[in-house]
Amino acid sequence: MSPDDPRSDGGDAAVDPGGDASPPTFEPLSVDAAGDLIEDVVDNVERVIVGKREAVEHIVVAVLAGGHVLLEDVPGTGKTMLARSVATSVDASFRRVQFTPDLLPADVTGVNVYNQKTQEFEFQPGPVFANVVLADEINRAPPKTQSALLEAMEERQVTVDGDTRPLPEPFAVIATQNDVETGRTYELPMAEIDRFAKKLRLGYPESDQEAEIIGRTAGHHPIEELAPVTDGHALRRARETVAEVRLGEPVRNYISRLAEYTRNHAQLGVSPRGSIALARTAQVRALLAGREYVTPDDVQAEAPTVLSHRIRPRTGSETGDDVVSAALSSVAVE
Amino acid sequence: MSTRGAGPDAGSDAGREPGRLARLLAPDQAWSLREALARPAMLGFALLTASYLRVLVHVTDVVGGTGALVAEVVVVLLVGAALASRVDARTALLGTGAVLVGGLLGYYSAIPASQRALIDLGVVLRDLFALLSGLSVFRLIQAEIWALAVLPAPLFGSWLLALRGEFPLSAAVGGSALGLFVLTGDAGFLTTLTGVVGAALAVALGELAPRRALAARWDTVVLVLTLMVVLSTTVSLVPGGDARPMLAGTGQPTLEGNVVANGDSVGIVGAIRLSPEVRFTVQSEREGYWRVGAYDRYTGGSWVRTGEARAYDGSLDPPPGGSITVEQTITAETTLNSMPALWKPVGVSGNVERATQVTAENGLRAVASISPGESYSVTSRRPVYTRRDLREAGTDYPAPIRERYLGLPDSTPDRVGERTAAIADRANATTPYGTAVAVEQYLESTKSYSLNVERPRGNVADAFLFEMDAGYCTYYATTMAVMLRTQGIPARMATGYTPGERVGEDEWVVRGLNAHAWVEVYFPETGWVTFDPTPSAAREETSESRVSQAREAGESGVDTGRSGSGEWTPTPAPTPEPTEGQDSTNGSTETPDLADIAEGRRTAAPGDVGTFSPGGSENDGDPSLPTPEEVGYGLVILLGGVAAGRRIGLDTRLYRFVWLRYQPRTDPVADVERAYDRVETLLAAKNRPRRPNETVGAYLDAIRATDSRVRTVAALYERAHHGGDADEAAADEAVDAADALVAASTPLLGRLR
């Protein structure tokens, strides 16, 4: 298996995750085992996050597809808790970065600090060196800081003072964006938004669910009792399984026709990167359904969260969601 | 322009000025003959052109020869092909007009100088109007020159326009040529239909030029054409003319209507019936054939009288030889359109005198019809001659007679002349008279009399002589006249009435069924002499049985006050003779038995032919093969049915029916996919079709498909289609489930299973 193995070429970059010449290879899990793994993680997260199974599924799917998630919502809807639960469930390291207007790129990536004892510079890794990184209120940091994180997301490595350091694997960024305070924010450019595999909204819980949340958090917060259900090793094996999920020609054509439709019906349509992300997440979705091949159902399930944020509609009254649902109802499946 | 008028530019301006003509004549580089000819609409053009060329070929065949016409067609086609790259539609139309004017000028300059003196603009216009109102082209004396003069214009115009791809204009030009012949009555039904279908095809194929449009619309085109054919063969909106519906009605024409309508032509038709109505009564000193008219030009399928009738100016020339005067008074019993009289009339008196016309062959014609009860008197000079006179008459025919009464279509088979010569030889006939008697005798003895015959194809005389066993007077007379003409003996077909029922010493009652056709042969010094090759005994028996049948049935108008009461017996002599004691046509003393000349042909003694009964069928014995028309008609209807079926989606239904029930096995993946397609087709019929944007799972959920077989097939399909994974077992399972589902949904078969 060469470092340029096309199977690892799906998500974001063709960069070797380990950064070594001979990466460790992982035995793929069986389809059923991979599906169970996803189910287990989702079930586990649900013990903390009430009534958001769909959103949880999306996040887990994105992580398994090697992508990052942008959560857009009002404060206090459980974004941080969700990210932490996911990280805990997969037994991965979790770091949280609160983005503020005065946050510097080095605060994210890390800095070289001169060590008086050794008379050398030592690298102090930033919060980005974790398996799951929660980038809170990413739109409040200045563009330079934003792009430092986004570069890390894309490249899966960090370069400080000329030294390139790989990020751990798995690596997933869950960024949140607060859309209530539009003042003093730096809106993410389309080019950077495109790097998120999915953009989700959590939304307020239903009133009965909210009552349950209040009940659960009355004593000890459930997150403190949450135990991992899998580990990074199994996760990487599951990723190998994802890469082996069959993506037949009819589905490939379907995805490309959907992308073409958005290009013809919006000011800015879905980029090829978006199509690739859609295919990758559909592969994970197929595993969730216990199949070793992707069907158009998987594509239709993934398209709204994967494509919407990449589209700039023609009119102000239209949204990316509208364009995607128009595409889904207009493009024929094979 | 003004600023560029002088200087170096002046040269280029000068070069541009004559450019208009140069541009007109510059070849269009984008145009290619090969491409133009490969257009499917050319088929329509060819059909349309063939239809009116057919008429013109027939005309020239009858009156001269087709050689000049064919040469002209070739020249026009070549010139057109050479010019096509250089002209546009407007120039082509202008050129067509110029060629037409030139052709007509040529025609009038070809008319003999003696006649040209009479022609002025009024005559030209009247001729044109006459042609458009049904004057057959055959009636033009210079029909051949007319054909050669008129043809180039439409052919040149429509050919150029077709080559330029202007098919609607081309069809308009060609169609007006065909329309002219429809109006003159020279284009028969099939010819007209061919031309109209050709024009429609040319327009349809020309306008649906991109082949894809044609592929999508062929059924509409075929359906419209079929409707044209079927409707025009079954419905007639334009009565009259030759172009009457091919399959219309069962009503046969009456013999009288066909033969003695005294039009300018007599078309030879098939089966015919007899009208027992009394037409007129004659008071005359002598009996004879009450002659109505004669025809000089034989077209192979009809007789035409050429030349114009003139007004009666008080008297007519008597026959060249000796003659006796006969006075007749004819009283119409029903409306008469003709003026029957003994040959040869020399004077008319009575109310109708002013309305009398003299036809080109010196017969009488009434301009207005004669009402019942009205009467007129005719003085005739009946030729008197002896057999010796006729035998010694010689062959010194006057030039006008030779020119007019010897012509035959070029296409007349040689065997007619050969057979006639053989008959004359066998009878040792050396004179025209001997030949005429031999031919008359031969026809009388070898052919049976029957009114119920099928109109032969092609040349009627040839067909009657060699292929038919029976016919009626028109066939006998036509054949005899043609046979004589092959021997250089001037002959023509005459029509009129037989004497009829004699009801008194000098009185005859003439009915419709007395209508008759016979032959007149010209003898120098004597004039026209009547010969009747029709077996008279059989004919009269037929007539009498029709009269008694009509009397029994109580039909009106069968009798006058005096007829049928037996006041005068006996009924007329079997064969009326022109002169007393000169038993010229009935005598068999000089002619040996000629029946054996007709090799292998059934001979019928005159007595044998009386078995005919009116309305009965003579030839119902042998199952006849369908005619080419019937086959073509059947094919058209079949094609139309196919097109109509396609229009209403029958073909897709049929295909679906078979497709749903029969699944050939190929590879497992394809088998599973096909099995699912079948199931989905079933579900679509039962519930609704899957929307294009619907996934299989979403569709099955939406229509609440709970049948486990459906789910099984769908699951196998998804695995095969998207996972590329199917083995023989999966294929078997899917196909079996699909078969079971299809069988269960088929109302009858499902229960039988």
CSV table of N, CA and C in Angstrom, one decimal, chain B residues 633-722:
chain,number,residue,atom,x,y,z
B,633,TYR,N,-53.8,-1.4,-51.3
B,633,TYR,CA,-54.8,-0.9,-50.4
B,633,TYR,C,-54.7,-1.5,-49.0
B,634,GLY,N,-54.5,-2.9,-49.1
B,634,GLY,CA,-54.4,-3.6,-47.8
B,634,GLY,C,-53.1,-3.2,-47.1
B,635,LEU,N,-52.0,-3.0,-47.8
B,635,LEU,CA,-50.8,-2.6,-47.2
B,635,LEU,C,-50.9,-1.3,-46.6
B,636,VAL,N,-51.6,-0.3,-47.3
B,636,VAL,CA,-51.8,1.0,-46.8
B,636,VAL,C,-52.5,0.9,-45.4
B,637,ILE,N,-53.6,0.1,-45.4
B,637,ILE,CA,-54.4,0.0,-44.2
B,637,ILE,C,-53.6,-0.6,-43.1
B,638,LEU,N,-52.8,-1.6,-43.5
B,638,LEU,CA,-52.0,-2.3,-42.5
B,638,LEU,C,-51.0,-1.3,-41.9
B,639,LEU,N,-50.3,-0.5,-42.7
B,639,LEU,CA,-49.4,0.5,-42.3
B,639,LEU,C,-50.1,1.5,-41.4
B,640,GLY,N,-51.2,1.9,-41.9
B,640,GLY,CA,-52.0,2.9,-41.1
B,640,GLY,C,-52.4,2.4,-39.7
B,641,GLY,N,-52.8,1.1,-39.7
B,641,GLY,CA,-53.1,0.4,-38.4
B,641,GLY,C,-51.9,0.4,-37.5
B,642,VAL,N,-50.7,0.1,-38.1
B,642,VAL,CA,-49.5,0.1,-37.2
B,642,VAL,C,-49.3,1.5,-36.7
B,643,ALA,N,-49.4,2.5,-37.6
B,643,ALA,CA,-49.2,3.9,-37.1
B,643,ALA,C,-50.2,4.3,-36.1
B,644,ALA,N,-51.4,4.0,-36.3
B,644,ALA,CA,-52.5,4.3,-35.3
B,644,ALA,C,-52.2,3.6,-34.0
B,645,GLY,N,-51.8,2.4,-34.1
B,645,GLY,CA,-51.5,1.6,-32.9
B,645,GLY,C,-50.4,2.3,-32.1
B,646,ARG,N,-49.4,2.8,-32.8
B,646,ARG,CA,-48.3,3.5,-32.2
B,646,ARG,C,-48.8,4.8,-31.6
B,647,ARG,N,-49.7,5.5,-32.3
B,647,ARG,CA,-50.2,6.7,-31.8
B,647,ARG,C,-50.9,6.5,-30.5
B,648,ILE,N,-51.7,5.5,-30.3
B,648,ILE,CA,-52.4,5.3,-29.1
B,648,ILE,C,-51.6,4.4,-28.1
B,649,GLY,N,-50.3,4.2,-28.5
B,649,GLY,CA,-49.4,3.5,-27.5
B,649,GLY,C,-49.6,2.0,-27.4
B,650,LEU,N,-50.2,1.4,-28.5
B,650,LEU,CA,-50.5,0.0,-28.4
B,650,LEU,C,-49.2,-0.8,-28.5
B,651,ASP,N,-48.2,-0.3,-29.2
B,651,ASP,CA,-47.0,-1.0,-29.4
B,651,ASP,C,-46.2,-1.1,-28.1
B,652,THR,N,-46.3,0.0,-27.3
B,652,THR,CA,-45.6,0.0,-26.0
B,652,THR,C,-46.3,-1.0,-25.1
B,653,ARG,N,-47.6,-1.0,-25.2
B,653,ARG,CA,-48.4,-1.9,-24.3
B,653,ARG,C,-48.1,-3.3,-24.6
B,654,LEU,N,-48.1,-3.6,-25.9
B,654,LEU,CA,-47.8,-5.0,-26.3
B,654,LEU,C,-46.4,-5.4,-25.8
B,655,TYR,N,-45.5,-4.4,-26.1
B,655,TYR,CA,-44.1,-4.7,-25.7
B,655,TYR,C,-44.0,-4.9,-24.2
B,656,ARG,N,-44.7,-4.1,-23.4
B,656,ARG,CA,-44.7,-4.2,-22.0
B,656,ARG,C,-45.3,-5.6,-21.5
B,657,PHE,N,-46.4,-6.0,-22.2
B,657,PHE,CA,-47.0,-7.2,-21.9
B,657,PHE,C,-46.0,-8.4,-22.0
B,658,VAL,N,-45.3,-8.4,-23.1
B,658,VAL,CA,-44.3,-9.5,-23.3
B,658,VAL,C,-43.2,-9.3,-22.4
B,659,TRP,N,-42.7,-8.1,-22.3
B,659,TRP,CA,-41.5,-7.8,-21.5
B,659,TRP,C,-41.8,-8.2,-20.0
B,660,LEU,N,-43.0,-8.0,-19.6
B,660,LEU,CA,-43.3,-8.3,-18.2
B,660,LEU,C,-43.3,-9.8,-17.9
B,661,ARG,N,-43.6,-10.5,-19.0
B,661,ARG,CA,-43.8,-12.0,-18.7
B,661,ARG,C,-42.7,-12.8,-19.2
B,662,TYR,N,-41.8,-12.3,-20.0
B,662,TYR,CA,-40.7,-13.1,-20.5
B,662,TYR,C,-39.4,-12.5,-20.1
B,663,GLN,N,-38.6,-13.2,-19.3
B,663,GLN,CA,-37.3,-12.7,-18.9
B,663,GLN,C,-36.2,-13.7,-19.4
B,664,PRO,N,-35.5,-13.3,-20.4
B,664,PRO,CA,-34.3,-14.1,-20.7
B,664,PRO,C,-33.2,-13.9,-19.7
B,665,ARG,N,-32.5,-15.0,-19.4
B,665,ARG,CA,-31.5,-14.9,-18.4
B,665,ARG,C,-30.1,-14.5,-19.1
B,666,THR,N,-29.4,-13.6,-18.4
B,666,THR,CA,-28.1,-13.2,-18.9
B,666,THR,C,-27.1,-13.4,-17.7
B,667,ASP,N,-26.6,-12.3,-17.2
B,667,ASP,CA,-25.7,-12.5,-16.1
B,667,ASP,C,-26.5,-12.1,-14.8
B,668,PRO,N,-26.1,-12.6,-13.7
B,668,PRO,CA,-26.9,-12.5,-12.5
B,668,PRO,C,-27.3,-11.0,-12.2
B,669,VAL,N,-26.3,-10.1,-12.3
B,669,VAL,CA,-26.6,-8.7,-11.9
B,669,VAL,C,-27.7,-8.2,-12.8
B,670,ALA,N,-27.6,-8.4,-14.1
B,670,ALA,CA,-28.6,-7.9,-15.0
B,670,ALA,C,-29.9,-8.6,-14.8
B,671,ASP,N,-29.9,-9.9,-14.4
B,671,ASP,CA,-31.1,-10.6,-14.2
B,671,ASP,C,-31.9,-10.0,-13.0
B,672,VAL,N,-31.1,-9.8,-11.9
B,672,VAL,CA,-31.8,-9.2,-10.7
B,672,VAL,C,-32.3,-7.8,-11.0
B,673,GLU,N,-31.5,-7.0,-11.8
B,673,GLU,CA,-32.0,-5.7,-12.1
B,673,GLU,C,-33.3,-5.8,-12.9
B,674,ARG,N,-33.3,-6.7,-13.9
B,674,ARG,CA,-34.5,-6.8,-14.7
B,674,ARG,C,-35.7,-7.3,-13.9
B,675,ALA,N,-35.4,-8.2,-13.0
B,675,ALA,CA,-36.5,-8.8,-12.2
B,675,ALA,C,-37.1,-7.6,-11.4
B,676,TYR,N,-36.2,-6.7,-10.8
B,676,TYR,CA,-36.8,-5.6,-10.1
B,676,TYR,C,-37.6,-4.7,-11.0
B,677,ASP,N,-37.0,-4.4,-12.2
B,677,ASP,CA,-37.8,-3.5,-13.1
B,677,ASP,C,-39.2,-4.1,-13.4
B,678,ARG,N,-39.3,-5.4,-13.5
B,678,ARG,CA,-40.6,-6.0,-13.7
B,678,ARG,C,-41.5,-5.7,-12.5
B,679,VAL,N,-41.0,-6.0,-11.3
B,679,VAL,CA,-41.8,-5.8,-10.2
B,679,VAL,C,-42.2,-4.3,-10.0
B,680,GLU,N,-41.2,-3.4,-10.3
B,680,GLU,CA,-41.5,-2.0,-10.2
B,680,GLU,C,-42.6,-1.6,-11.2
B,681,THR,N,-42.6,-2.2,-12.4
B,681,THR,CA,-43.6,-1.9,-13.4
B,681,THR,C,-45.0,-2.3,-12.9
B,682,LEU,N,-45.0,-3.5,-12.3
B,682,LEU,CA,-46.2,-4.0,-11.7
B,682,LEU,C,-46.7,-3.0,-10.6
B,683,LEU,N,-45.8,-2.6,-9.7
B,683,LEU,CA,-46.2,-1.7,-8.6
B,683,LEU,C,-46.7,-0.4,-9.2
B,684,ALA,N,-46.0,0.1,-10.2
B,684,ALA,CA,-46.4,1.3,-10.8
B,684,ALA,C,-47.8,1.3,-11.3
B,685,ALA,N,-48.2,0.1,-11.9
B,685,ALA,CA,-49.5,0.0,-12.5
B,685,ALA,C,-50.5,0.0,-11.3
B,686,LYS,N,-50.1,-0.7,-10.2
B,686,LYS,CA,-51.0,-0.9,-9.1
B,686,LYS,C,-51.1,0.4,-8.3
B,687,ASN,N,-50.0,1.0,-8.0
B,687,ASN,CA,-50.0,2.2,-7.1
B,687,ASN,C,-49.7,3.4,-7.9
B,688,ARG,N,-48.5,3.8,-8.0
B,688,ARG,CA,-48.1,4.9,-8.8
B,688,ARG,C,-46.6,4.6,-9.2
B,689,PRO,N,-46.2,5.2,-10.3
B,689,PRO,CA,-44.8,5.0,-10.7
B,689,PRO,C,-43.8,5.6,-9.7
B,690,ARG,N,-42.7,5.1,-9.6
B,690,ARG,CA,-41.7,5.7,-8.7
B,690,ARG,C,-41.3,7.0,-9.3
B,691,ARG,N,-41.2,8.0,-8.4
B,691,ARG,CA,-40.8,9.3,-8.9
B,691,ARG,C,-39.3,9.2,-9.2
B,692,PRO,N,-38.8,10.0,-10.2
B,692,PRO,CA,-37.4,9.8,-10.6
B,692,PRO,C,-36.5,10.1,-9.4
B,693,ASN,N,-36.9,11.0,-8.5
B,693,ASN,CA,-35.9,11.4,-7.5
B,693,ASN,C,-36.1,10.5,-6.2
B,694,GLU,N,-37.0,9.5,-6.4
B,694,GLU,CA,-37.2,8.6,-5.2
B,694,GLU,C,-36.3,7.4,-5.2
B,695,THR,N,-35.7,7.2,-4.1
B,695,THR,CA,-34.9,5.9,-4.0
B,695,THR,C,-35.9,4.7,-3.9
B,696,VAL,N,-35.3,3.6,-4.1
B,696,VAL,CA,-36.2,2.4,-4.1
B,696,VAL,C,-36.8,2.2,-2.8
B,697,GLY,N,-36.0,2.4,-1.7
B,697,GLY,CA,-36.6,2.2,-0.4
B,697,GLY,C,-37.6,3.2,-0.1
B,698,ALA,N,-37.4,4.4,-0.4
B,698,ALA,CA,-38.4,5.5,-0.1
B,698,ALA,C,-39.7,5.2,-0.9
B,699,TYR,N,-39.5,4.7,-2.1
B,699,TYR,CA,-40.7,4.4,-2.9
B,699,TYR,C,-41.5,3.3,-2.3
B,700,LEU,N,-40.9,2.2,-1.9
B,700,LEU,CA,-41.6,1.1,-1.4
B,700,LEU,C,-42.3,1.5,-0.1
B,701,ASP,N,-41.6,2.3,0.7
B,701,ASP,CA,-42.2,2.8,1.9
B,701,ASP,C,-43.4,3.7,1.6
B,702,ALA,N,-43.3,4.5,0.6
B,702,ALA,CA,-44.3,5.5,0.3
B,702,ALA,C,-45.6,4.7,-0.2
B,703,ILE,N,-45.4,3.7,-0.9
B,703,ILE,CA,-46.6,3.0,-1.4
B,703,ILE,C,-47.0,1.8,-0.5
B,704,ARG,N,-46.3,1.8,0.7
B,704,ARG,CA,-46.6,0.8,1.7
B,704,ARG,C,-46.6,-0.6,1.1
B,705,ALA,N,-45.5,-0.9,0.4
B,705,ALA,CA,-45.4,-2.3,-0.1
B,705,ALA,C,-44.9,-3.2,1.0
B,706,THR,N,-45.8,-4.1,1.4
B,706,THR,CA,-45.5,-5.0,2.5
B,706,THR,C,-45.2,-6.4,2.0
B,707,ASP,N,-45.5,-6.7,0.8
B,707,ASP,CA,-45.3,-8.0,0.3
B,707,ASP,C,-43.8,-8.4,0.4
B,708,SER,N,-43.5,-9.5,1.1
B,708,SER,CA,-42.1,-9.8,1.4
B,708,SER,C,-41.4,-10.1,0.1
B,709,ARG,N,-42.1,-10.6,-0.9
B,709,ARG,CA,-41.4,-10.9,-2.2
B,709,ARG,C,-40.9,-9.6,-2.8
B,710,VAL,N,-41.8,-8.6,-2.7
B,710,VAL,CA,-41.3,-7.3,-3.2
B,710,VAL,C,-40.1,-6.8,-2.5
B,711,ARG,N,-40.1,-6.9,-1.2
B,711,ARG,CA,-39.0,-6.4,-0.4
B,711,ARG,C,-37.7,-7.3,-0.7
B,712,THR,N,-37.9,-8.6,-0.9
B,712,THR,CA,-36.8,-9.4,-1.3
B,712,THR,C,-36.2,-9.0,-2.6
B,713,VAL,N,-37.0,-8.8,-3.6
B,713,VAL,CA,-36.5,-8.4,-4.9
B,713,VAL,C,-35.8,-7.1,-4.8
B,714,ALA,N,-36.4,-6.1,-4.0
B,714,ALA,CA,-35.8,-4.8,-3.9
B,714,ALA,C,-34.4,-4.9,-3.3
B,715,ALA,N,-34.4,-5.7,-2.2
B,715,ALA,CA,-33.1,-5.8,-1.5
B,715,ALA,C,-32.0,-6.4,-2.4
B,716,LEU,N,-32.4,-7.5,-3.1
B,716,LEU,CA,-31.5,-8.1,-4.1
B,716,LEU,C,-31.0,-7.1,-5.1
B,717,TYR,N,-32.0,-6.3,-5.5
B,717,TYR,CA,-31.7,-5.3,-6.6
B,717,TYR,C,-30.7,-4.3,-6.1
B,718,GLU,N,-30.9,-3.8,-4.9
B,718,GLU,CA,-30.0,-2.8,-4.4
B,718,GLU,C,-28.6,-3.4,-4.3
B,719,ARG,N,-28.5,-4.6,-3.8
B,719,ARG,CA,-27.2,-5.2,-3.6
B,719,ARG,C,-26.6,-5.4,-5.0
B,720,ALA,N,-27.4,-5.8,-6.0
B,720,ALA,CA,-26.8,-6.1,-7.3
B,720,ALA,C,-26.4,-4.8,-8.0
B,721,HIS,N,-27.3,-3.8,-7.9
B,721,HIS,CA,-27.2,-2.6,-8.7
B,721,HIS,C,-26.1,-1.7,-8.1
B,722,HIS,N,-26.1,-1.5,-6.8
B,722,HIS,CA,-25.2,-0.6,-6.2
B,722,HIS,C,-24.0,-1.3,-5.6
